[in-house]
C-alpha positions as a Markdown table, in Angstrom:
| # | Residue | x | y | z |
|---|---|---|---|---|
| 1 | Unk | 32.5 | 15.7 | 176.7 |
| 2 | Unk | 29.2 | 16.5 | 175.5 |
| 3 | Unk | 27.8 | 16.3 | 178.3 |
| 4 | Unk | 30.0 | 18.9 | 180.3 |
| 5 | Unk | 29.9 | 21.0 | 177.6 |
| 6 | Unk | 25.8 | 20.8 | 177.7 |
| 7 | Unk | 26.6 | 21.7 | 181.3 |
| 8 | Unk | 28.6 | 24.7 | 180.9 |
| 9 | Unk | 25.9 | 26.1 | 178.8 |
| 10 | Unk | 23.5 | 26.0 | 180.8 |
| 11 | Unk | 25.5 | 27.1 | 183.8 |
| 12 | Unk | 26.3 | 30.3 | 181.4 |
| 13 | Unk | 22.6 | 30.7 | 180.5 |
| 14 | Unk | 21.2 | 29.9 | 183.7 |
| 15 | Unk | 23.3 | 33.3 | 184.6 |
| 16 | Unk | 22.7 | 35.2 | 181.4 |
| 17 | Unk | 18.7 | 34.5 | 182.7 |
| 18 | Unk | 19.5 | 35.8 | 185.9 |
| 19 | Unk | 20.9 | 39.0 | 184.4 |
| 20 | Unk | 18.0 | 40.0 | 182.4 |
| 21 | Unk | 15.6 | 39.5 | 185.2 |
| 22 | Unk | 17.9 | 41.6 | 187.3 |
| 23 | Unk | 18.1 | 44.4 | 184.5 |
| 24 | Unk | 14.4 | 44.2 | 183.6 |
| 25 | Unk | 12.9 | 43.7 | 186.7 |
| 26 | Unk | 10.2 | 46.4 | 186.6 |
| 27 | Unk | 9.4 | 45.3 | 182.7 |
| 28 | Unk | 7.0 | 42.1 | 182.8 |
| 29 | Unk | 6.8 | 41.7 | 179.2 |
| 30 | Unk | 10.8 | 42.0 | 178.9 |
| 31 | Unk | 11.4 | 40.3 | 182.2 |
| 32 | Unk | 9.2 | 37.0 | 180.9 |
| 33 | Unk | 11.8 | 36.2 | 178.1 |
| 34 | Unk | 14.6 | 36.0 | 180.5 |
| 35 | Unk | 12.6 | 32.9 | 182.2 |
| 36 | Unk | 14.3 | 29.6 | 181.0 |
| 37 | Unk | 11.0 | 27.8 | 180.7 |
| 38 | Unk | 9.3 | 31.1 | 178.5 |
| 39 | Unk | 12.9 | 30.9 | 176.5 |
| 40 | Unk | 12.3 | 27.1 | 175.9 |
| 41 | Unk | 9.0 | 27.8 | 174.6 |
| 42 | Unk | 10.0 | 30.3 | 171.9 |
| 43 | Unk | 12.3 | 27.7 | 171.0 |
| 44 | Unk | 10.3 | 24.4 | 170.5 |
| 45 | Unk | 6.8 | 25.3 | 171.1 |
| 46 | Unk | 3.9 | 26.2 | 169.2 |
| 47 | Unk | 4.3 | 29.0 | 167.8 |
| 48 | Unk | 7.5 | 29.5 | 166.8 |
| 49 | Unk | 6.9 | 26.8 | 163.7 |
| 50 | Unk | 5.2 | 26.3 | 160.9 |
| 51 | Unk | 4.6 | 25.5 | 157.1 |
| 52 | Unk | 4.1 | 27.3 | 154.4 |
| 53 | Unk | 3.9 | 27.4 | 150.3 |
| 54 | Unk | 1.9 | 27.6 | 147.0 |
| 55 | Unk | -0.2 | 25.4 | 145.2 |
| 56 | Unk | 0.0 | 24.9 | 141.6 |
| 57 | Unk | -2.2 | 22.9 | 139.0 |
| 58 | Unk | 0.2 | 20.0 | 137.6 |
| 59 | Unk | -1.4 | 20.3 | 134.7 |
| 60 | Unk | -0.3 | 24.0 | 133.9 |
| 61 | Unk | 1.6 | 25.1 | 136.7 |
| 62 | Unk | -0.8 | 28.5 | 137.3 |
| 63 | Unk | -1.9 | 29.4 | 140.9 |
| 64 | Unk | -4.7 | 27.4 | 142.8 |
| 65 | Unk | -6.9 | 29.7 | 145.1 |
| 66 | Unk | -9.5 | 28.1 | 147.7 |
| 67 | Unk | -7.6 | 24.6 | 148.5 |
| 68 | Unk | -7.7 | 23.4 | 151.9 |
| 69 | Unk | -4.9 | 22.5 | 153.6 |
| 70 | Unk | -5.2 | 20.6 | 157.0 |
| 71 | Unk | -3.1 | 18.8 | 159.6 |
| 72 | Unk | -4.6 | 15.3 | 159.8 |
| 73 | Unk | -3.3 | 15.4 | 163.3 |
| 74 | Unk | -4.6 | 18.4 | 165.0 |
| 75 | Unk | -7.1 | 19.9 | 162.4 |
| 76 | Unk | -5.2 | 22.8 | 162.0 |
| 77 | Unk | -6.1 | 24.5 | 158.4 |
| 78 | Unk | -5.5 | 27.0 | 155.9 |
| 79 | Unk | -6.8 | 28.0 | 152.7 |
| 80 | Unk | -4.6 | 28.7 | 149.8 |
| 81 | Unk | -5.4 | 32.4 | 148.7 |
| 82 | Unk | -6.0 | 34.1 | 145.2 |
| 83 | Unk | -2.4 | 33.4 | 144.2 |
| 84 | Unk | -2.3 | 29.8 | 145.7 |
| 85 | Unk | -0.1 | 30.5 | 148.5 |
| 86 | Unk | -1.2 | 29.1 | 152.4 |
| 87 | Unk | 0.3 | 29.1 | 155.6 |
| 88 | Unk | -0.1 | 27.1 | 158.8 |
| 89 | Unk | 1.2 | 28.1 | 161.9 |
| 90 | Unk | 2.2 | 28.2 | 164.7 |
| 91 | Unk | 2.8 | 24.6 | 165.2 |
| 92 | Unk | 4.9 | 22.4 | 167.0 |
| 93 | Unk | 7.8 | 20.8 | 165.7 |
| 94 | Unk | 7.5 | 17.3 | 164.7 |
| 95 | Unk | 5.7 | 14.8 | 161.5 |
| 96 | Unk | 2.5 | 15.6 | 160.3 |
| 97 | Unk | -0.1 | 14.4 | 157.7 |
| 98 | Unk | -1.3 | 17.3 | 155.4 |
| 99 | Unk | -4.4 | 16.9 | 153.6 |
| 100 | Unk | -4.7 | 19.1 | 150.4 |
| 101 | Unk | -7.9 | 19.2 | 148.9 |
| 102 | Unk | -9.8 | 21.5 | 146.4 |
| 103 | Unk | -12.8 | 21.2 | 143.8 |
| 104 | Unk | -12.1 | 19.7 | 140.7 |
| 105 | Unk | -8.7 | 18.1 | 141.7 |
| 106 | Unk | -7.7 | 15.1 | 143.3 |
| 107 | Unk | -6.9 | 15.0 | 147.3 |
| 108 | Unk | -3.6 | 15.0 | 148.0 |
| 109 | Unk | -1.9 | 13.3 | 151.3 |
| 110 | Unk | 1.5 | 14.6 | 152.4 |
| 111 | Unk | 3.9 | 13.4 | 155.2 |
| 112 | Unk | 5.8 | 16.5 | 156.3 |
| 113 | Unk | 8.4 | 17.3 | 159.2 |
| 114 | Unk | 8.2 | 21.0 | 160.7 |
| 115 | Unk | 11.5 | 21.9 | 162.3 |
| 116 | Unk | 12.0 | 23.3 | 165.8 |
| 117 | Unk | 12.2 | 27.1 | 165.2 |
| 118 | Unk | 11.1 | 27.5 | 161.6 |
| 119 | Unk | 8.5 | 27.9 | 158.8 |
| 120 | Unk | 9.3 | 25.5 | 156.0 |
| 121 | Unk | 8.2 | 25.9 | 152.2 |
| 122 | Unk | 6.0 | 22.9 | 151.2 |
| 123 | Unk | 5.0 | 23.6 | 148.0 |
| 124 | Unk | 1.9 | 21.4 | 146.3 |
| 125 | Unk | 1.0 | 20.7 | 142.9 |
| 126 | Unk | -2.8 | 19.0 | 142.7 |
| 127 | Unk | -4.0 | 16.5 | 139.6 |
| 128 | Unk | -7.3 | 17.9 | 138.4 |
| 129 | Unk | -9.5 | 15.5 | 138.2 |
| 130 | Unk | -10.6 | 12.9 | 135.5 |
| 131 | Unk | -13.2 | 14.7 | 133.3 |
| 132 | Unk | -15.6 | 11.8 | 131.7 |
| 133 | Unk | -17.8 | 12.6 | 129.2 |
C-alpha cells in the first residue's frame, strides 16, 4: 500500500511539475522550481536547514557574546553575537558534532540532529572556567 500510494504521488507531482513549466515557461527563475530535482533540493539540501540558539553562562544565566560555534564535520561556524544568540546555516540534514568554545569557559561538545527542511533551536549554556588563585 505504501508503495502505490508513494506512486500516485509522484504520478500527481510529476504532472503538477509539468504544469508550472508549461505556465512559466518564459520565467527562468519561476520555471526552475517546477523541476523535480530543484524541488528536491529545497527540500533536503543545503540550504534549507539549519541550527540556531543562544548561549548563556551556567553560572548566571546572562548572555555570552563572541563564542564560537563550529560543525566538527564540515567546519562550518558562527559566532554567538552581543546578546549570545548564533546561527548556522544552511546545512544539510543529518548528525553533527558542534564545538562551542569561548574565553574563560570550558569547550563544550554537542551531538545534534538538523531535520530535513528546518532550523532547530539548540540552545547552550558554557561552565566558566576554574579560576585558581
Amino acid at each position: 500500500e505504501k508503495i502505490l500510494a508513494n506512486n500516485e504521488v509522484y504520478t500527481e507531482l510529476s504532472k503538477m511539475m509539468a504544469d508550472g513549466q508549461t505556465i512559466f515557461k518564459d520565467k527562468d527563475a519561476i520555471l526552475k522550481q517546477f523541476t523535480l530535482v530543484d524541488l528536491l533540493n529545497l527540500v533536503s539540501g543545503a540550504g534549507t536547514a539549519g541550527v540556531r540558539g543562544t548561549v548563556l553562562n551556567a553560572t548566571n544565566n546572562k548572555a555570552i557574546p563572541e563564542v564560537t560555534i563550529t560543525v566538527d564535520e564540515t567546519g562550518n561556524a558562527a559566532v554567538s553575537d552581543d546578546v549570545g544568540k548564533y546561527e548556522i546555516s544552511p546545512m544539510a540534514s543529518g548528525d553533527y558534532t558542534l564545538i562551542i568554545s569561548a574565553d574563560g569557559f570550558q569547550t563544550q561538545t554537542i551531538a545534534h540532529k538538523v531535520l530535513i527542511g528546518t532550523v532547530s533551536t539548540l540552545n547552550i549554556t558554557l561552565n566558566p572556567n576554574a579560576v585558581t588563585v
